[in-house]
CSV table of C-alpha atoms and ligand atoms in Angstrom, one decimal:
chain,number,residue,atom,x,y,z
A,1,UNK,CA,0.0,0.0,0.0
A,2,UNK,CA,1.4,3.4,-1.0
A,3,UNK,CA,0.2,6.6,0.7
A,4,UNK,CA,1.2,10.1,-0.4
A,5,UNK,CA,2.1,12.6,2.3
A,6,UNK,CA,1.7,16.3,1.3
A,7,UNK,CA,0.3,19.6,2.6
A,8,UNK,CA,0.4,23.3,2.9
A,9,UNK,CA,0.0,24.6,6.4
A,10,UNK,CA,-0.9,28.2,7.3
A,11,UNK,CA,-2.9,29.9,10.0
A,12,UNK,CA,-4.0,33.2,8.3
A,13,UNK,CA,-4.6,36.3,10.4
A,14,UNK,CA,-6.7,38.3,7.9
A,15,UNK,CA,-6.2,41.4,10.0
A,16,UNK,CA,-2.4,41.2,9.7
A,17,UNK,CA,-0.8,43.5,7.2
A,18,UNK,CA,2.0,41.1,6.4
A,19,UNK,CA,1.0,39.1,3.4
A,20,UNK,CA,2.0,35.4,3.0
A,21,UNK,CA,4.0,35.4,-0.2
A,22,UNK,CA,5.7,32.5,-2.0
A,23,UNK,CA,9.0,33.6,-0.3
A,24,UNK,CA,7.3,33.5,3.2
A,25,UNK,CA,7.0,29.7,2.9
A,26,UNK,CA,9.5,27.1,3.9
A,27,UNK,CA,9.1,24.3,1.3
A,28,UNK,CA,10.3,20.7,1.9
A,29,UNK,CA,10.3,18.2,-0.9
A,30,UNK,CA,10.7,14.4,-0.7
A,31,UNK,CA,13.2,13.2,1.9
A,32,UNK,CA,13.7,16.8,3.2
A,33,UNK,CA,10.3,16.3,5.0
A,34,UNK,CA,11.6,13.2,6.9
A,35,UNK,CA,14.9,15.0,7.7
A,36,UNK,CA,13.1,18.0,9.1
A,37,UNK,CA,10.1,16.5,10.8
A,38,UNK,CA,10.8,12.8,11.3
A,39,UNK,CA,12.2,13.1,14.8
A,40,UNK,CA,9.7,15.8,15.9
A,41,UNK,CA,6.3,15.5,17.5
A,42,UNK,CA,4.5,17.1,14.6
A,43,UNK,CA,1.8,15.9,12.2
A,44,UNK,CA,4.3,14.9,9.5
A,45,UNK,CA,6.2,12.8,12.1
A,46,UNK,CA,3.0,10.9,12.9
A,47,UNK,CA,2.2,10.3,9.2
A,48,UNK,CA,5.8,9.0,8.7
A,49,UNK,CA,5.5,6.8,11.8
A,50,UNK,CA,2.4,5.2,10.4
A,51,UNK,CA,4.5,3.5,7.7
A,52,UNK,CA,6.2,1.2,10.2
A,53,UNK,CA,3.2,0.9,12.5
A,54,UNK,CA,0.8,-0.3,9.8
A,55,UNK,CA,3.3,-1.8,7.4
A,56,UNK,CA,2.6,0.5,4.5
A,57,UNK,CA,4.7,2.8,2.3
A,58,UNK,CA,4.4,6.5,3.1
A,59,UNK,CA,5.9,8.7,0.4
A,60,UNK,CA,6.7,12.2,1.5
A,61,UNK,CA,6.1,14.5,-1.5
A,62,UNK,CA,5.7,18.1,-0.6
A,63,UNK,CA,5.1,20.3,2.5
A,64,UNK,CA,5.0,24.1,2.6
A,65,UNK,CA,4.7,26.0,5.9
A,66,UNK,CA,5.0,29.4,7.3
A,67,UNK,CA,4.3,31.1,10.6
A,68,UNK,CA,1.0,32.7,11.1
A,69,UNK,CA,0.9,35.9,9.1
A,70,UNK,CA,-1.6,37.6,6.8
A,71,UNK,CA,-3.5,36.4,3.7
A,72,UNK,CA,-1.8,34.1,1.3
A,73,UNK,CA,-1.3,35.9,-2.0
A,74,UNK,CA,-2.8,34.4,-5.2
A,75,UNK,CA,0.7,33.9,-6.6
A,76,UNK,CA,1.8,31.9,-3.6
A,77,UNK,CA,-1.3,29.8,-3.5
A,78,UNK,CA,-1.1,29.0,-7.3
A,79,UNK,CA,2.6,28.1,-7.2
A,80,UNK,CA,2.6,26.1,-4.0
A,81,UNK,CA,-0.6,24.1,-4.7
A,82,UNK,CA,0.3,23.8,-8.4
A,83,UNK,CA,3.6,22.1,-7.6
A,84,UNK,CA,2.1,20.0,-4.9
A,85,UNK,CA,-0.7,18.7,-7.1
A,86,UNK,CA,1.8,18.1,-10.0
A,87,UNK,CA,3.9,15.8,-7.7
A,88,UNK,CA,0.7,14.0,-6.6
A,89,UNK,CA,-0.2,13.3,-10.2
A,90,UNK,CA,3.4,12.5,-11.4
A,91,UNK,CA,4.2,10.0,-8.7
A,92,UNK,CA,0.7,8.3,-8.6
A,93,UNK,CA,-1.3,6.2,-8.6
A,94,UNK,CA,-1.9,6.1,-4.9
A,95,UNK,CA,-3.9,3.9,-2.5
A,96,UNK,CA,-4.4,6.8,-0.2
A,97,UNK,CA,-3.5,10.4,0.6
A,98,UNK,CA,-2.3,11.9,4.0
A,99,UNK,CA,-2.9,15.6,3.9
A,100,UNK,CA,-1.0,17.8,6.4
A,101,UNK,CA,-3.0,21.1,6.7
A,102,UNK,CA,-3.7,23.6,9.4
A,103,UNK,CA,-7.3,24.5,8.7
A,104,UNK,CA,-7.3,28.3,9.0
A,105,UNK,CA,-5.6,29.2,5.7
A,106,UNK,CA,-7.1,32.0,3.7
A,107,UNK,CA,-5.8,33.0,0.3
A,108,UNK,CA,-6.8,36.1,-1.8
A,109,UNK,CA,-8.9,33.9,-4.0
A,110,UNK,CA,-10.1,31.2,-1.5
A,111,UNK,CA,-11.4,32.2,2.0
A,112,UNK,CA,-11.5,28.4,2.7
A,113,UNK,CA,-8.1,27.6,1.3
A,114,UNK,CA,-7.9,24.2,3.1
A,115,UNK,CA,-11.2,23.2,1.7
A,116,UNK,CA,-10.0,24.2,-1.8
A,117,UNK,CA,-6.8,22.1,-1.3
A,118,UNK,CA,-8.8,19.1,-0.2
A,119,UNK,CA,-11.1,19.5,-3.2
A,120,UNK,CA,-8.2,19.7,-5.6
A,121,UNK,CA,-6.6,16.6,-4.0
A,122,UNK,CA,-9.9,14.8,-4.3
A,123,UNK,CA,-10.2,15.7,-7.9
A,124,UNK,CA,-6.7,14.6,-8.6
A,125,UNK,CA,-7.0,11.1,-7.1
A,126,UNK,CA,-10.6,10.5,-7.8
A,127,UNK,CA,-13.6,9.6,-5.5
A,128,UNK,CA,-12.4,6.1,-4.5
A,129,UNK,CA,-9.0,6.9,-3.0
A,130,UNK,CA,-9.2,7.6,0.8
A,131,UNK,CA,-7.9,11.0,1.8
A,132,UNK,CA,-7.1,11.6,5.4
A,133,UNK,CA,-6.6,15.2,6.5
A,134,UNK,CA,-4.9,16.4,9.7
A,135,UNK,CA,-5.8,19.9,11.1
A,136,UNK,CA,-4.8,22.1,14.0
A,137,UNK,CA,-7.3,22.7,16.8
A,138,UNK,CA,-7.5,26.3,15.6
A,139,UNK,CA,-9.1,25.4,12.4
A,140,UNK,CA,-12.2,27.0,11.1
A,141,UNK,CA,-13.9,23.8,9.9
A,142,UNK,CA,-16.0,23.8,6.8
A,143,UNK,CA,-18.3,21.5,4.9
A,144,UNK,CA,-16.1,21.7,1.9
A,145,UNK,CA,-13.2,20.1,3.9
A,146,UNK,CA,-15.4,17.3,5.1
A,147,UNK,CA,-17.0,16.7,1.7
A,148,UNK,CA,-13.6,16.3,0.1
A,149,UNK,CA,-11.9,14.1,2.6
A,150,UNK,CA,-12.5,10.5,3.8
A,151,UNK,CA,-11.6,11.3,7.4
A,152,UNK,CA,-10.5,14.5,9.1
A,153,UNK,CA,-8.8,14.5,12.4
A,154,UNK,CA,-7.8,17.5,14.6
A,155,UNK,CA,-5.4,17.8,17.5
A,156,UNK,CA,-7.3,17.5,20.8
A,157,UNK,CA,-5.0,19.5,23.1
A,158,UNK,CA,-4.2,23.2,23.2
A,159,UNK,CA,-1.2,23.8,23.7
A,160,UNK,CA,-0.8,21.3,20.8
A,161,UNK,CA,1.2,18.4,22.3
A,162,UNK,CA,-0.7,15.6,20.5
A,163,UNK,CA,-0.1,16.3,16.8
A,164,UNK,CA,1.9,13.1,16.3
A,165,UNK,CA,-0.5,10.6,17.9
A,166,UNK,CA,-3.5,12.3,16.2
A,167,UNK,CA,-1.7,12.0,12.8
A,168,UNK,CA,-1.1,8.3,13.5
A,169,UNK,CA,-4.9,8.0,14.3
A,170,UNK,CA,-5.7,9.7,11.0
A,171,UNK,CA,-3.4,7.5,9.0
A,172,UNK,CA,-4.8,4.4,10.7
A,173,UNK,CA,-8.3,5.3,9.5
A,174,UNK,CA,-7.0,5.7,5.9
A,175,UNK,CA,-5.1,2.4,6.0
A,176,UNK,CA,-8.1,0.5,7.4
A,177,UNK,CA,-10.3,2.1,4.7
A,178,UNK,CA,-7.9,1.0,2.0
A,179,UNK,CA,-7.9,-2.5,3.5
A,180,UNK,CA,-11.7,-2.5,3.4
A,181,UNK,CA,-12.0,-2.8,7.2
A,182,UNK,CA,-13.9,0.4,7.8
A,183,UNK,CA,-16.1,2.8,5.8
A,184,UNK,CA,-15.8,6.3,7.4
A,185,UNK,CA,-18.8,8.7,7.3
A,186,UNK,CA,-18.2,12.2,8.6
A,187,UNK,CA,-20.7,14.7,10.1
A,188,UNK,CA,-19.9,18.3,10.9
A,189,UNK,CA,-22.0,20.6,13.1
A,190,UNK,CA,-21.2,24.3,13.2
A,191,UNK,CA,-23.3,26.2,15.9
A,192,UNK,CA,-23.0,30.0,15.7
A,193,UNK,CA,-20.4,30.0,18.4
A,194,UNK,CA,-17.0,31.6,19.0
A,195,UNK,CA,-14.8,30.7,22.0
A,196,UNK,CA,-12.6,33.6,23.1
A,197,UNK,CA,-8.9,32.9,22.6
A,198,UNK,CA,-8.3,33.2,26.4
A,199,UNK,CA,-10.6,30.3,27.0
A,200,UNK,CA,-9.0,27.9,24.6
A,201,UNK,CA,-6.6,26.2,27.0
A,202,UNK,CA,-7.8,22.5,27.0
A,203,UNK,CA,-6.3,21.9,30.4
A,204,UNK,CA,-9.0,23.8,32.3
A,205,UNK,CA,-12.7,24.6,32.0
A,206,UNK,CA,-14.6,25.3,29.9
A,207,UNK,CA,-12.6,23.6,27.1
A,208,UNK,CA,-11.6,20.7,29.4
A,209,UNK,CA,-15.3,19.6,29.5
A,210,UNK,CA,-15.8,20.2,25.7
A,211,UNK,CA,-12.8,17.9,25.0
A,212,UNK,CA,-14.1,15.3,27.5
A,213,UNK,CA,-17.3,15.2,25.4
A,214,UNK,CA,-15.3,14.4,22.3
A,215,UNK,CA,-13.5,11.6,24.2
A,216,UNK,CA,-16.8,10.3,25.3
A,217,UNK,CA,-18.0,10.2,21.7
A,218,UNK,CA,-15.0,8.3,20.6
A,219,UNK,CA,-15.9,5.6,23.0
A,220,UNK,CA,-19.3,5.1,21.3
A,221,UNK,CA,-19.5,1.8,19.4
A,222,UNK,CA,-18.6,2.2,15.7
A,223,UNK,CA,-17.1,5.6,16.2
A,224,UNK,CA,-13.7,6.1,14.5
A,225,UNK,CA,-12.8,9.6,15.6
A,226,UNK,CA,-14.3,12.8,17.0
A,227,UNK,CA,-12.9,16.3,17.0
A,228,UNK,CA,-13.7,19.8,18.1
A,229,UNK,CA,-12.4,22.8,16.1
A,230,UNK,CA,-11.9,25.7,18.6
A,231,UNK,CA,-11.8,28.1,15.6
A,232,UNK,CA,-9.4,30.8,14.8
A,233,UNK,CA,-11.1,34.2,15.5
A,234,UNK,CA,-8.6,36.3,13.6
A,235,UNK,CA,-9.7,35.0,10.2
A,236,UNK,CA,-12.6,37.1,8.9
A,237,UNK,CA,-14.3,34.2,7.0
A,238,UNK,CA,-17.8,32.7,6.9
A,239,UNK,CA,-16.7,29.5,8.7
A,240,UNK,CA,-15.0,31.4,11.6
A,241,UNK,CA,-16.0,29.7,14.9
A,242,UNK,CA,-16.4,26.4,16.5
A,243,UNK,CA,-16.9,23.1,14.7
A,244,UNK,CA,-17.8,19.6,16.0
A,245,UNK,CA,-16.9,16.7,13.8
A,246,UNK,CA,-17.6,13.0,14.2
A,247,UNK,CA,-16.4,10.1,12.1
A,248,UNK,CA,-18.4,6.9,12.2
A,249,UNK,CA,-17.8,3.6,10.6
A,250,UNK,CA,-20.6,3.5,8.1
A,251,UNK,CA,-23.3,5.0,10.2
A,252,UNK,CA,-24.2,8.5,9.0
A,253,UNK,CA,-27.0,8.9,11.6
A,254,UNK,CA,-24.6,8.0,14.4
A,255,UNK,CA,-22.1,10.6,13.2
A,256,UNK,CA,-24.7,13.3,13.0
A,257,UNK,CA,-26.1,12.5,16.4
A,258,UNK,CA,-22.6,12.6,17.9
A,259,UNK,CA,-21.7,15.9,16.3
A,260,UNK,CA,-24.9,17.5,17.3
A,261,UNK,CA,-24.6,16.2,20.9
A,262,UNK,CA,-21.1,17.7,21.3
A,263,UNK,CA,-22.3,21.0,19.7
A,264,UNK,CA,-25.4,21.4,21.9
A,265,UNK,CA,-23.4,20.6,25.0
A,266,UNK,CA,-20.9,23.4,24.1
A,267,UNK,CA,-23.7,25.8,23.2
A,268,UNK,CA,-25.3,25.3,26.7
A,269,UNK,CA,-22.2,26.6,28.3
A,270,UNK,CA,-21.6,29.5,25.8
A,271,UNK,CA,-21.3,32.1,28.5
A,272,UNK,CA,-18.2,30.4,29.9
A,273,UNK,CA,-16.4,31.0,26.6
A,274,UNK,CA,-16.4,34.8,27.0
A,275,UNK,CA,-13.1,36.6,27.6
A,276,UNK,CA,-12.4,38.2,31.0
A,277,UNK,CA,-8.8,39.2,31.3
A,278,UNK,CA,-7.1,42.1,33.2
A,279,UNK,CA,-5.8,45.3,31.6
A,280,UNK,CA,-2.0,45.8,31.2
A,281,UNK,CA,-1.9,48.2,34.2
A,282,UNK,CA,-3.9,45.8,36.5
A,283,UNK,CA,-1.8,42.8,35.4
A,284,UNK,CA,1.5,44.6,35.9
A,285,UNK,CA,0.4,45.7,39.4
A,286,UNK,CA,-0.5,42.2,40.3
A,287,UNK,CA,2.8,40.9,39.0
A,288,UNK,CA,4.8,43.5,40.8
A,289,UNK,CA,3.1,42.8,44.1
A,290,UNK,CA,3.1,39.0,43.9
A,291,UNK,CA,4.9,37.3,46.8
A,292,UNK,CA,7.4,35.6,44.6
A,293,UNK,CA,8.4,35.5,40.9
A,294,UNK,CA,8.5,34.9,38.2
A,295,UNK,CA,5.0,36.0,37.3
A,296,UNK,CA,4.5,35.2,33.6
A,297,UNK,CA,2.4,37.8,31.7
A,298,UNK,CA,0.8,36.4,28.5
A,299,UNK,CA,0.8,39.2,26.0
A,300,UNK,CA,-2.4,38.1,24.3
A,301,UNK,CA,-2.6,41.0,21.8
A,302,UNK,CA,0.9,40.2,20.5
A,303,UNK,CA,0.5,36.5,20.0
A,304,UNK,CA,3.3,35.6,17.7
A,305,UNK,CA,1.9,32.2,17.1
A,306,UNK,CA,-1.4,33.9,16.1
A,307,UNK,CA,0.1,36.1,13.4
A,308,UNK,CA,1.1,39.2,15.4
A,309,UNK,CA,4.0,41.6,15.0
A,310,UNK,CA,6.1,40.3,17.9
A,311,UNK,CA,7.2,43.9,18.7
A,312,UNK,CA,4.5,45.1,21.0
A,313,UNK,CA,5.8,47.5,23.6
A,314,UNK,CA,2.6,47.9,25.6
A,315,UNK,CA,3.8,45.8,28.6
A,316,UNK,CA,7.3,47.2,28.4
A,317,UNK,CA,5.9,50.7,28.6
A,318,UNK,CA,3.7,49.7,31.5
A,319,UNK,CA,6.6,48.1,33.4
A,320,UNK,CA,8.6,51.3,33.1
A,321,UNK,CA,5.7,53.4,34.2
A,322,UNK,CA,5.3,51.2,37.3
A,323,UNK,CA,9.1,51.0,37.9
A,324,UNK,CA,9.1,47.1,37.8
A,325,UNK,CA,12.6,45.6,38.1
A,326,UNK,CA,13.8,42.1,37.1
A,327,UNK,CA,11.7,42.3,33.9
A,328,UNK,CA,12.3,40.1,30.8
A,329,UNK,CA,10.8,40.2,27.4
A,330,UNK,CA,11.6,39.6,23.7
A,331,UNK,CA,11.0,42.1,20.9
A,332,UNK,CA,11.2,41.6,17.1
A,333,UNK,CA,13.3,44.6,15.9
A,334,UNK,CA,15.9,44.0,13.2
A,335,UNK,CA,16.8,47.7,13.1
A,336,UNK,CA,17.6,47.7,16.8
A,337,UNK,CA,19.6,44.5,16.5
A,338,UNK,CA,21.6,46.1,13.8
A,339,UNK,CA,22.3,49.2,15.9
A,340,UNK,CA,23.4,47.0,18.8
A,341,UNK,CA,25.6,44.8,16.7
A,342,UNK,CA,27.3,48.0,15.3
A,343,UNK,CA,27.8,49.3,18.8
A,344,UNK,CA,29.4,45.9,19.9
A,345,UNK,CA,29.2,43.8,23.0
A,346,UNK,CA,29.8,45.7,26.2
A,347,UNK,CA,29.0,49.1,24.8
A,348,UNK,CA,26.2,51.3,26.1
A,349,UNK,CA,23.5,52.4,23.7
A,350,UNK,CA,20.4,54.5,23.7
A,351,UNK,CA,17.8,53.6,21.1
A,352,UNK,CA,14.1,53.2,20.5
A,353,UNK,CA,12.9,49.6,20.5
A,354,UNK,CA,9.8,47.8,19.2
A,355,UNK,CA,6.4,49.2,18.1
A,356,UNK,CA,7.6,49.6,14.5
A,357,UNK,CA,5.5,47.1,12.5
A,358,UNK,CA,2.2,48.9,12.7
A,359,UNK,CA,0.2,51.2,14.9
A,360,UNK,CA,-1.6,48.5,16.8
A,361,UNK,CA,1.1,47.3,19.2
A,362,UNK,CA,2.3,50.4,21.1
A,363,UNK,CA,5.0,52.9,20.2
A,364,UNK,CA,8.7,52.5,20.1
A,365,UNK,CA,10.2,52.8,23.6
A,366,UNK,CA,13.4,54.7,24.2
A,367,UNK,CA,15.8,52.6,26.4
A,368,UNK,CA,19.4,53.0,27.5
A,369,UNK,CA,21.3,49.8,28.1
A,370,UNK,CA,24.4,47.7,27.7
A,371,UNK,CA,24.8,45.1,24.9
A,372,UNK,CA,25.5,42.0,26.9
A,373,UNK,CA,25.5,39.4,24.2
A,374,UNK,CA,25.1,38.9,20.4
A,375,UNK,CA,24.0,35.4,19.1
A,376,UNK,CA,22.9,33.8,15.8
A,377,UNK,CA,19.5,33.3,17.4
A,378,UNK,CA,19.3,29.6,16.7
A,379,UNK,CA,18.2,27.2,19.5
A,380,UNK,CA,16.9,23.7,19.9
A,381,UNK,CA,14.3,22.2,22.3
A,382,UNK,CA,14.1,18.4,22.6
A,383,UNK,CA,11.3,18.8,25.2
A,384,UNK,CA,7.6,18.7,24.2
A,385,UNK,CA,6.6,22.2,22.9
A,386,UNK,CA,3.5,23.6,21.2
A,387,UNK,CA,3.1,22.1,17.8
A,388,UNK,CA,5.9,19.6,18.3
A,389,UNK,CA,8.7,21.8,16.9
A,390,UNK,CA,12.3,21.3,17.8
A,391,UNK,CA,14.5,23.8,15.8
A,392,UNK,CA,14.0,27.6,16.2
A,393,UNK,CA,15.6,30.6,14.6
A,394,UNK,CA,15.3,34.2,15.9
A,395,UNK,CA,17.9,35.5,13.4
A,396,UNK,CA,20.7,37.6,14.8
A,397,UNK,CA,19.7,38.2,18.4
A,398,UNK,CA,20.9,40.7,21.0
A,399,UNK,CA,20.6,40.8,24.8
A,400,UNK,CA,20.3,44.3,26.1
A,401,UNK,CA,20.4,45.0,29.8
A,402,UNK,CA,18.9,48.3,30.6
A,403,UNK,CA,19.7,50.7,33.5
A,404,UNK,CA,16.3,50.0,35.1
A,405,UNK,CA,17.0,46.2,35.4
A,406,UNK,CA,15.1,45.1,32.3
A,407,UNK,CA,16.5,42.4,30.1
A,408,UNK,CA,15.4,42.8,26.5
A,409,UNK,CA,15.9,40.0,23.9
A,410,UNK,CA,16.0,41.7,20.5
A,411,UNK,CA,15.4,39.4,17.6
A,412,UNK,CA,15.7,39.9,13.8
A,413,UNK,CA,13.2,37.2,12.9
A,414,UNK,CA,9.7,36.7,14.5
A,415,UNK,CA,10.0,33.8,16.9
A,416,UNK,CA,7.4,32.8,19.5
A,417,UNK,CA,8.2,32.4,23.2
A,418,UNK,CA,7.2,28.7,23.2
A,419,UNK,CA,10.6,27.4,24.5
A,420,UNK,CA,12.6,28.4,27.5
A,421,UNK,CA,15.7,27.4,25.5
A,422,UNK,CA,15.2,30.7,23.7
A,423,UNK,CA,16.4,32.3,27.0
A,424,UNK,CA,18.9,29.6,28.2
A,425,UNK,CA,20.7,29.7,24.9
A,426,UNK,CA,21.4,33.4,25.6
A,427,UNK,CA,22.6,32.8,29.1
A,428,UNK,CA,19.3,34.2,30.6
A,429,UNK,CA,17.5,32.3,33.5
A,430,UNK,CA,13.9,33.4,33.4
A,431,UNK,CA,13.5,31.6,36.8
A,432,UNK,CA,15.5,34.4,38.4
A,433,UNK,CA,13.3,37.2,37.0
A,434,UNK,CA,10.4,39.0,38.7
A,435,UNK,CA,8.2,39.5,35.6
A,436,UNK,CA,8.5,37.5,32.4
A,437,UNK,CA,6.5,38.4,29.3
A,438,UNK,CA,5.5,35.5,27.0
A,439,UNK,CA,3.9,36.7,23.8
A,440,UNK,CA,1.0,34.3,23.2
A,441,UNK,CA,-2.1,32.9,25.0
A,442,UNK,CA,-1.7,29.1,25.3
A,443,UNK,CA,1.4,28.1,23.3
A,444,UNK,CA,4.0,29.4,25.8
A,445,UNK,CA,2.4,27.4,28.7
A,446,UNK,CA,4.5,24.2,28.3
A,447,UNK,CA,7.6,26.4,28.5
A,448,UNK,CA,6.7,28.9,31.2
A,449,UNK,CA,4.0,27.4,33.4
A,450,UNK,CA,6.5,25.0,35.1
A,451,UNK,CA,8.6,27.9,36.4
A,452,UNK,CA,5.9,30.5,36.9
A,453,UNK,CA,4.7,31.5,40.4
A,454,UNK,CA,1.6,32.6,38.5
A,455,UNK,CA,0.5,32.9,34.8
A,456,UNK,CA,-1.7,36.0,34.0
A,457,UNK,CA,-3.4,36.4,30.7
A,458,UNK,CA,-3.4,40.1,29.8
A,459,UNK,CA,-5.9,42.0,27.7
A,460,UNK,CA,-3.3,43.8,25.6
A,461,UNK,CA,-4.2,45.5,22.4
A,462,UNK,CA,-3.0,44.2,19.0
A,463,UNK,CA,-3.8,42.1,16.0
A,464,UNK,CA,-4.5,39.1,18.3
A,465,UNK,CA,-6.3,40.9,21.1
A,466,UNK,CA,-8.9,38.9,23.1
A,467,UNK,CA,-11.2,41.8,22.8
A,468,UNK,CA,-12.9,40.8,19.5
A,469,UNK,CA,-14.9,44.0,19.4
A,470,UNK,CA,-11.6,45.6,18.2
A,471,UNK,CA,-12.0,43.9,14.8
A,472,UNK,CA,-14.2,45.0,12.0
A,473,UNK,CA,-15.5,41.7,10.6
A,474,UNK,CA,-17.1,41.8,7.2
A,475,UNK,CA,-17.5,38.2,6.2
A,476,UNK,CA,-18.2,36.3,9.4
A,477,UNK,CA,-21.6,34.5,9.9
A,478,UNK,CA,-24.4,36.5,11.4
A,479,UNK,CA,-25.8,35.9,13.9
A,480,UNK,CA,-22.8,34.6,15.8
A,481,UNK,CA,-22.4,34.4,19.5
A,482,UNK,CA,-21.1,36.5,21.4
A,483,UNK,CA,-21.3,39.3,18.8
A,484,UNK,CA,-25.0,38.7,18.5
A,485,UNK,CA,-26.0,37.8,22.1
A,486,UNK,CA,-29.5,36.6,20.9
A,487,UNK,CA,-28.1,34.0,18.4
A,488,UNK,CA,-29.9,30.7,18.7
A,489,UNK,CA,-29.0,27.0,18.3
A,490,UNK,CA,-30.2,24.6,16.9
B,501,ZN,ZN1,-3.2,26.1,16.8
């Protein structure tokens, strides 16, 4: 049995002004995929693992990925999907396809870009070849995705620590379908419901209960898989919001019942999905007066993993206003890095840092400090991290120690705060700090929760703010809770 492995993965923040061009994508072909992802805990690793587990051949063809930024240009979509589908045709025929997507991709031409990719793959291999698709929990699920796949499986944890086992699960359904052992039937239910980004951690309520419902469904007789899409609120598309997906072995009614049951249970608790986070001033005061550190402040509005600018100065400015010492944060600022490199290690420099990408993430802040270290910004984390990644690259990176006891990590590439190795590799021990900023909502948790005296989610402004009234949605469904409080379901 020969299975093709391919995909294009992007989480599109349609409010971001940084377009996803062809050059934005890292593209891996053939064995490059195994070399890059084989030892990781990612979706691709799970698909590759399936070969040995189920005694089949998995042929890695093509995988394109880029960090969450703005809309994919038509040029990028046409070239990437064109090459991918060409390889699929050239190296066929296939017994099955393993599709490695994200689920929240938006291109200039296709608001449901993942659905479009699934449809093109389906058209290329024909109706009888099983197609299994893996998606991130932040997908905005669509009927088009379901209609064009045999089985779709999502991560079930946020932070995403289960990508690899879920991909194995997805591949197993495909293999068993090819062998004629099962006949997957999918049902998708999309109540008009948005869960605020600050309530998407699956380790506590309300999402803990929602995910338990999915686990309960999986235990039902004849059920092959069940997933919940938390949705990605920063994509202004018709499908934005939660989705509930059940995959049954041959029983359409059972799949529909299961999807509806999960959806109505979530709908009943919809008020628990609303955001309720403190302001930057309140959060900083709480952090400064905490009995012990480090208090980790999640900069929700500048969620790098969600497509933000990585250079928000809102919390830095607040820390200076309140005179907080022992403060640590990273900032994407290639210009400042260049200036520090020119000044050299050990020299004192005064410059404006951060707040330069747009006008949504604070203003540049003038600081005076000593350049303590310059690094190539590369680091590696063998521990479980969000999304199962291992290798990171912040580009040329500078550690600046300011006179008011702030440690600023200035990077020349956007890199999320999802690994403590980012700091250790620069000789910084976040454990010894009073206040540590992690730009994100849930993804920094595996790295920072273990050392934090307290984790506070902060309602900072920005392109990933938890305050969804900040965004001017044009294409979302209406009514949609909580925008329209009187929305009804079913
Ligand atoms: Zn995600």
